[in-house]
Each structure stands twice: as structure tokens, then as C-alpha cells.
Coordinates of C-alpha atoms in Angstrom, one line a residue:
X66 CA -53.5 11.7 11.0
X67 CA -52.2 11.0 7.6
X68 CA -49.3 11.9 5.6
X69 CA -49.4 13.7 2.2
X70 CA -48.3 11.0 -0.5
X71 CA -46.7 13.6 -3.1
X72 CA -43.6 12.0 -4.3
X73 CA -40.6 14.7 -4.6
X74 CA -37.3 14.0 -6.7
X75 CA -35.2 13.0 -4.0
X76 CA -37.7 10.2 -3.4
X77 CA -37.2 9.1 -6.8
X78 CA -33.3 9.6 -6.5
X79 CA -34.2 7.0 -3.4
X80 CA -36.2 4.8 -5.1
X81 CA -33.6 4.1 -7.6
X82 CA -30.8 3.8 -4.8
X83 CA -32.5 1.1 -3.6
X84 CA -32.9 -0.6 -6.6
X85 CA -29.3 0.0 -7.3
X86 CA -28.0 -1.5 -4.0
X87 CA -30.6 -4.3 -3.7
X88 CA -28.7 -5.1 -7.7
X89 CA -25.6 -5.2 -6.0
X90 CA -26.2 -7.0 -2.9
X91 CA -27.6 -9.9 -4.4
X92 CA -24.2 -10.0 -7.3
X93 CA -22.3 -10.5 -4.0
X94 CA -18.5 -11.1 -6.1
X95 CA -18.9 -7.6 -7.9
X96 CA -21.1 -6.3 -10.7
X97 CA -20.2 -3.5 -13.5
X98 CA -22.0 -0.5 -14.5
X99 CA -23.2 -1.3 -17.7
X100 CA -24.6 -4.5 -15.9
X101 CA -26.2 -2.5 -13.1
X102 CA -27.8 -0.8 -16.1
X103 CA -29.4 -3.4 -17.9
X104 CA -30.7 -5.2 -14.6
X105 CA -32.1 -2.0 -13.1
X106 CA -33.1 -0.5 -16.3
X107 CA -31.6 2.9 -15.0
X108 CA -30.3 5.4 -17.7
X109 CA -26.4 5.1 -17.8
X110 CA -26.1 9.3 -17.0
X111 CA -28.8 9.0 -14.1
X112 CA -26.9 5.3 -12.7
X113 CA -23.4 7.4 -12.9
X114 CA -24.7 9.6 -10.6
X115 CA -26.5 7.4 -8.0
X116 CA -23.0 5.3 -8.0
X117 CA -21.2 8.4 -7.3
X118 CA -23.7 9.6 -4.1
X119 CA -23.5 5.8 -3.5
X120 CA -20.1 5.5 -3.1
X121 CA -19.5 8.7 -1.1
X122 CA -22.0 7.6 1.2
X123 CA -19.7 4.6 2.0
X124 CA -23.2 2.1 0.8
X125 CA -20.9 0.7 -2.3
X126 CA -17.6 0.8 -3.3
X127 CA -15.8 -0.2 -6.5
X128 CA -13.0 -2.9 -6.7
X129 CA -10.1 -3.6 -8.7
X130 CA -11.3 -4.5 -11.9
X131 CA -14.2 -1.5 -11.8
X132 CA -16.9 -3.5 -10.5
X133 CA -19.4 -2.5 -7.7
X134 CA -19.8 -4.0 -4.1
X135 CA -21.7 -3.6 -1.0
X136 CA -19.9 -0.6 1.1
X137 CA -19.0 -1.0 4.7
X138 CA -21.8 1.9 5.8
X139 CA -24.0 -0.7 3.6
X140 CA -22.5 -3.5 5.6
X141 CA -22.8 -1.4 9.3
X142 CA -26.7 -0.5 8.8
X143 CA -27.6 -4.2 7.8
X144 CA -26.4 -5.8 10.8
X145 CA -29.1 -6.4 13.2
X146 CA -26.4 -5.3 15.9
X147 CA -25.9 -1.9 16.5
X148 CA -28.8 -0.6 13.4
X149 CA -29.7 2.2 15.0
X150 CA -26.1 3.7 16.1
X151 CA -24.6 2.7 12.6
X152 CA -27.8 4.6 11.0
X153 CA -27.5 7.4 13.5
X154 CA -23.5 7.8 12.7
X155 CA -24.0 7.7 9.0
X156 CA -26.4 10.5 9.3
X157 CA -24.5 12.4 11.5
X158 CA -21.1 12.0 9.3
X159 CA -23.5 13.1 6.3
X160 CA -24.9 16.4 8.3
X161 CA -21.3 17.3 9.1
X162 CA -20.1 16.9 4.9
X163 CA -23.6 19.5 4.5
X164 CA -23.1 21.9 7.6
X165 CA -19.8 22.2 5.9
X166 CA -20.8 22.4 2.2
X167 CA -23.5 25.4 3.2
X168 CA -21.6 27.4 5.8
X169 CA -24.4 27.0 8.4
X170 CA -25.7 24.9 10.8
X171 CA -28.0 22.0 9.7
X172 CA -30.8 20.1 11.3
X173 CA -32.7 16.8 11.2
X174 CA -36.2 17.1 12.5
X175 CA -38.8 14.1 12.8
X176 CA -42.3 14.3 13.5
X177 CA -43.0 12.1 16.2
X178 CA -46.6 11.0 18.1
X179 CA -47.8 14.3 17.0
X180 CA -44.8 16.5 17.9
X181 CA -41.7 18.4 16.2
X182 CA -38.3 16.7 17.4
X183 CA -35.0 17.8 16.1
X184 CA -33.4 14.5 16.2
X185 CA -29.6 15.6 15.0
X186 CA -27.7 18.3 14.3
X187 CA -24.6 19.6 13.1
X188 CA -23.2 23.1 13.8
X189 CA -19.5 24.2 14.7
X190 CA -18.2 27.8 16.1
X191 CA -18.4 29.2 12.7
X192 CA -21.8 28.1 12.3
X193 CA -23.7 27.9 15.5
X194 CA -27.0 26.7 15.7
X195 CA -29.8 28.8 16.6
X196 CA -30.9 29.6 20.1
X197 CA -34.2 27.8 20.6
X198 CA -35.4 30.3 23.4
X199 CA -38.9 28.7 22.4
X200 CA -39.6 25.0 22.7
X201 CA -39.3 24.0 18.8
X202 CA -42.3 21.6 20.3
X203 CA -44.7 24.6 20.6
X204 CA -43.1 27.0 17.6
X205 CA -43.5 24.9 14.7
X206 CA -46.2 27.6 13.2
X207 CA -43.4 30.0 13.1
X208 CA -39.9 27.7 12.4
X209 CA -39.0 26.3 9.0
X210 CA -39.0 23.0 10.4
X211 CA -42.0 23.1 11.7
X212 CA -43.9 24.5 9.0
X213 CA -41.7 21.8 6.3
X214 CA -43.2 18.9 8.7
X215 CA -46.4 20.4 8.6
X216 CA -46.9 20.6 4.8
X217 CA -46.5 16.9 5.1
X218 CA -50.1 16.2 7.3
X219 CA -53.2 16.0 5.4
X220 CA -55.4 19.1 6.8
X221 CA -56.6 17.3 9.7
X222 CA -53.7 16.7 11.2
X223 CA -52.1 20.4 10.7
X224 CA -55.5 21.6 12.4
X225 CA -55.2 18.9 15.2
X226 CA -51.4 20.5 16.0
X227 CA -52.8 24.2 15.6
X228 CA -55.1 23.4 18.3
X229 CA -52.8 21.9 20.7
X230 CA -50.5 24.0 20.2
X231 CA -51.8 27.6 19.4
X232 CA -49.8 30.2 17.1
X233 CA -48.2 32.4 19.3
X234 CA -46.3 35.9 18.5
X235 CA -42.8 35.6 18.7
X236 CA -41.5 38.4 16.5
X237 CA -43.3 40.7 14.7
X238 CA -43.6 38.5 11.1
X239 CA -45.0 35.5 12.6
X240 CA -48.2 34.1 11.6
X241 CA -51.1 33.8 14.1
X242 CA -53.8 33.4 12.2
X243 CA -54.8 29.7 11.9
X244 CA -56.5 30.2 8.9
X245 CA -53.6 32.2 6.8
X246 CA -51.0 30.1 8.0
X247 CA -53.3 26.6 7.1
X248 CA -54.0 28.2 3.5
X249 CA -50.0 29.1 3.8
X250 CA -49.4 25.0 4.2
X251 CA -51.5 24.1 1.5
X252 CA -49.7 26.2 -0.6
X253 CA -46.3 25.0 -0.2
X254 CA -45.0 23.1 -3.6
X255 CA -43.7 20.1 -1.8
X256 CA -40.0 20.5 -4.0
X257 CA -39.9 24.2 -2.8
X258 CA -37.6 24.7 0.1
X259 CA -39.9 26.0 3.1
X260 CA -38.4 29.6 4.3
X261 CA -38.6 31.2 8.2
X262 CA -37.5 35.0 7.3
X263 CA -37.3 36.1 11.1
X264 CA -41.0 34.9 12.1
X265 CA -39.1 32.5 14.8
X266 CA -36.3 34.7 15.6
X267 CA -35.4 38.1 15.1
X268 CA -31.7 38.1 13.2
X269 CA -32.4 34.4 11.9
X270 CA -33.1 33.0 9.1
X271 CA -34.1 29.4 8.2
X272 CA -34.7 26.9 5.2
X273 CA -36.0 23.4 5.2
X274 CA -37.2 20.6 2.7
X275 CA -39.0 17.8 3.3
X276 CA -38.2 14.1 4.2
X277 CA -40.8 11.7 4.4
X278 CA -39.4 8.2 5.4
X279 CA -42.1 5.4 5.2
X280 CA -45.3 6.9 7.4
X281 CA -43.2 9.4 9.7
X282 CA -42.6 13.3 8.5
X283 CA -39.1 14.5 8.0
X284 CA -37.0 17.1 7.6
X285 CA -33.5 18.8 6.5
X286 CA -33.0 22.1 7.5
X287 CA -30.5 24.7 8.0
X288 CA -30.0 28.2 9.6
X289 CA -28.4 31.0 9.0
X290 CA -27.7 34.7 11.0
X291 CA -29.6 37.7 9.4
X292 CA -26.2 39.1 7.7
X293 CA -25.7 35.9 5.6
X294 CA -29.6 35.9 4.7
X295 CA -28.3 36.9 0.7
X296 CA -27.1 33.0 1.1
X297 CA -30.6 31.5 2.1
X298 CA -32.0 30.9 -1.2
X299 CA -28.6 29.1 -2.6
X300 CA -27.9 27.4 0.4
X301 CA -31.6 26.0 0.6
X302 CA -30.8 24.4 -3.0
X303 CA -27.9 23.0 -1.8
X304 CA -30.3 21.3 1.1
X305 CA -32.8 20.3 -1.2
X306 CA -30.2 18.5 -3.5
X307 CA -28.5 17.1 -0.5
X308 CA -31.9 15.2 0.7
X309 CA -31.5 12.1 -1.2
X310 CA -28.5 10.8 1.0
X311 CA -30.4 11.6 4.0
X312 CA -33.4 9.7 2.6
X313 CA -31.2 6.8 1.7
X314 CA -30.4 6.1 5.1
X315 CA -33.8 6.6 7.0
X316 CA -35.0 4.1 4.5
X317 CA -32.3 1.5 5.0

């Protein structure tokens, strides 16, 4: 199985991150903006705005005199000690800031040795997550998580997964048809926010937007009830802009 290599802006927004903190780490006593900018020959707007998702993020933060340093979540993820839990907690403070900034519950999903996993989540009594009443394992024809990490196998792999784990009927809009829902796949702009309008669920609605780390598929998803579905296509955005953070710290 292979992943589908089509670079989306939050990748880029990534890339640059990178670039930007690997600039700061190694000018340990502090470095200033219009030095970040010559050395990582990032545009001064497009550098403003990385510092500020930097710096919210906790990866950098800006001393007295206005010059950048290495952030304690920076400091946390690059001890060898305790990677995983810092990475983990970052993620999981960042899900909360989105499940808040949307107004519905949000997801992180990973596919993993051929399988959908949501691996966090973030949802609250005003925003509850949806009731998986089928194995997310076996429904990603028909959820916008699945579907979002199955744009991101080449064809062989989405045909491998629809024939372990055949398209079933679960509400009268889902998709059993391998070969409309594979030309469906191969569709999908990979910057467009892939939608579930009641195929998993009758009275839910779903978004998600991919997040490719390294060679594993990801993604960032939300949910929302039926009566808030006039938000999907604003909240979805909101997701889609809101990748890069997520990004940042799977590639850490």
C-alpha cells in the first residue's frame, strides 16, 4: 500500500514551521524576526504568521528584547523522556482550543496496519461526540474519516480495504457500490474538506481534512447533530485551517 504524495497548504505551512524552529533552535540565546527572515528566506507577512501559530502552540516564545526562543511544548516533545505523552498532551490541549473554536466535537483519526483508529478526541456536554453504534473499523466507506483517510491510499490500497471490509448499508445515503464510492475517492480535491451528510448516521453530520504525517494517513475531523448541519461547511474551514498545528506536532 502506498500513500498519495499531493502536498496540501498546511503541509507547506509545516514545512516552513520546521524550518522556522530548526532557525531558532540552533540561535539558542534568541533570534529576531527580521533575522528569522533572511536565514529562512520566508516572506516577513507569511513568517508573522507562522511565529504567531508558533507561539500559541507553546513551540517558541519571545523574550524581553523581542527575540525568538525554543518554547517549553518545543522543549517537552524533544526530550527523549516522555515523547510520546508530551506529543500526545500537546495534541490533546490543541483539539480542546478547536472542539471549542467550532462548537462541535473533533477527532484525530490514524490509519494504522490497514485499519481506521480514532486516536484522540475532544468533545464536552455541549458538543458530544457521535455514537459509534458501528465499529469506525468497518464503516470507513460511509464516515468522513474514513473516506478523508481513504483519499490518501493509492487505488490499490482503497480496493484492498473495500474488500476486507465490504460497504455495508447503514442509512439510506450510504454508498455501497465499490465502484461509485472508489470513483468518489478519486475525486476528492485533497484541500477540500471530505463531508458524511447522514450516510454513517441518521441526524449526524461530519467533516474531515486530511493529515498525512511522514508514510502514515491522517486525519482531523469534526461532527456535528443534523440541526447545526447550516454550520458544516464553515466549521469544516475552520478544520481545514486548523491542520497545520496538528501537522506540526505529528511531525516533531
Amino acid at each position: 500500500m502506498a500513500l498519495r504524495h499531493e502536498p496540501t497548504a498546511s503541509y507547506h505551512s509545516v514545512q516552513d514551521a520546521l524550518r522556522v524552529l530548526e532557525t531558532v533552535g540552533r540561535r539558542g540565546t534568541g533570534i529576531n524576526e527580521t533575522e528569522l527572515a533572511r536565514e529562512t528566506g520566508i516572506a516577513t507577512e507569511r513568517l508573522t504568521t507562522l511565529l504567531h501559530m508558533l507561539r500559541r502552540e507553546a513551540y517558541v516564545e519571545q523574550i524581553t528584547d523581542g527575540a525568538y526562543v525554543t518554547g517549553a511544548a518545543f522543549a517537552r516533545l524533544g526530550s527523549a523522556d516522555g515523547h510520546r505523552q508530551a506529543q500526545r498532551d500537546t495534541l490533546q490541549r490543541t483539539l480542546n482550543r478547536l472542539r471549542d473554536r467550532v462548537g462541535a466535537a473533533v477527532y484525530l483519526s490514524r490509519y494504522v496496519d490497514g485499519e481506521v483508529r480514532v486516536t484522540q478526541y475532544a468533545d464536552s456536554p455541549a458538543t458530544p461526540k457521535v455514537n459509534e453504534w458501528v465499529d469506525f473499523r468497518y464503516s470507513a466507506h460511509a464516515t468522513a474519516v474514513g473516506k478523508s483517510l481513504l483519499t490518501q491510499l493509492d487505488h490499490e490500497g482503497r480496493r484492498d480495504h473495500l474488500a476486507r471490509h465490504r460497504p455495508a448499508r447503514l442509512t439510506s445515503r450510504t454508498i455501497t457500490s465499490d465502484r461509485l464510492l472508489l470513483s468518489k475517492l478519486a475525486a476528492q480535491p485533497p484541500t477540500a474538506p471530505v463531508l458524511d451528510l447522514q450516510e454513517y448516521a441518521v441526524g449526524t453530520v461530519c467533516a474531515a481534512v486530511p493529515l498525512t504525517a511522514g508514510s502514515t494517513a491522517g486525519c482531523l475531523a469534526l461532527s456535528l447533530p443534523l440541526e447545526h448541519a447550516h454550520r458544516l461547511r464553515r466549521a469544516a474551514d475552520t478544520l481545514n485551517r486548523s491542520a497545520a498545528p496538528m501537522l506540526l506536532s505529528l511531525a516533531i
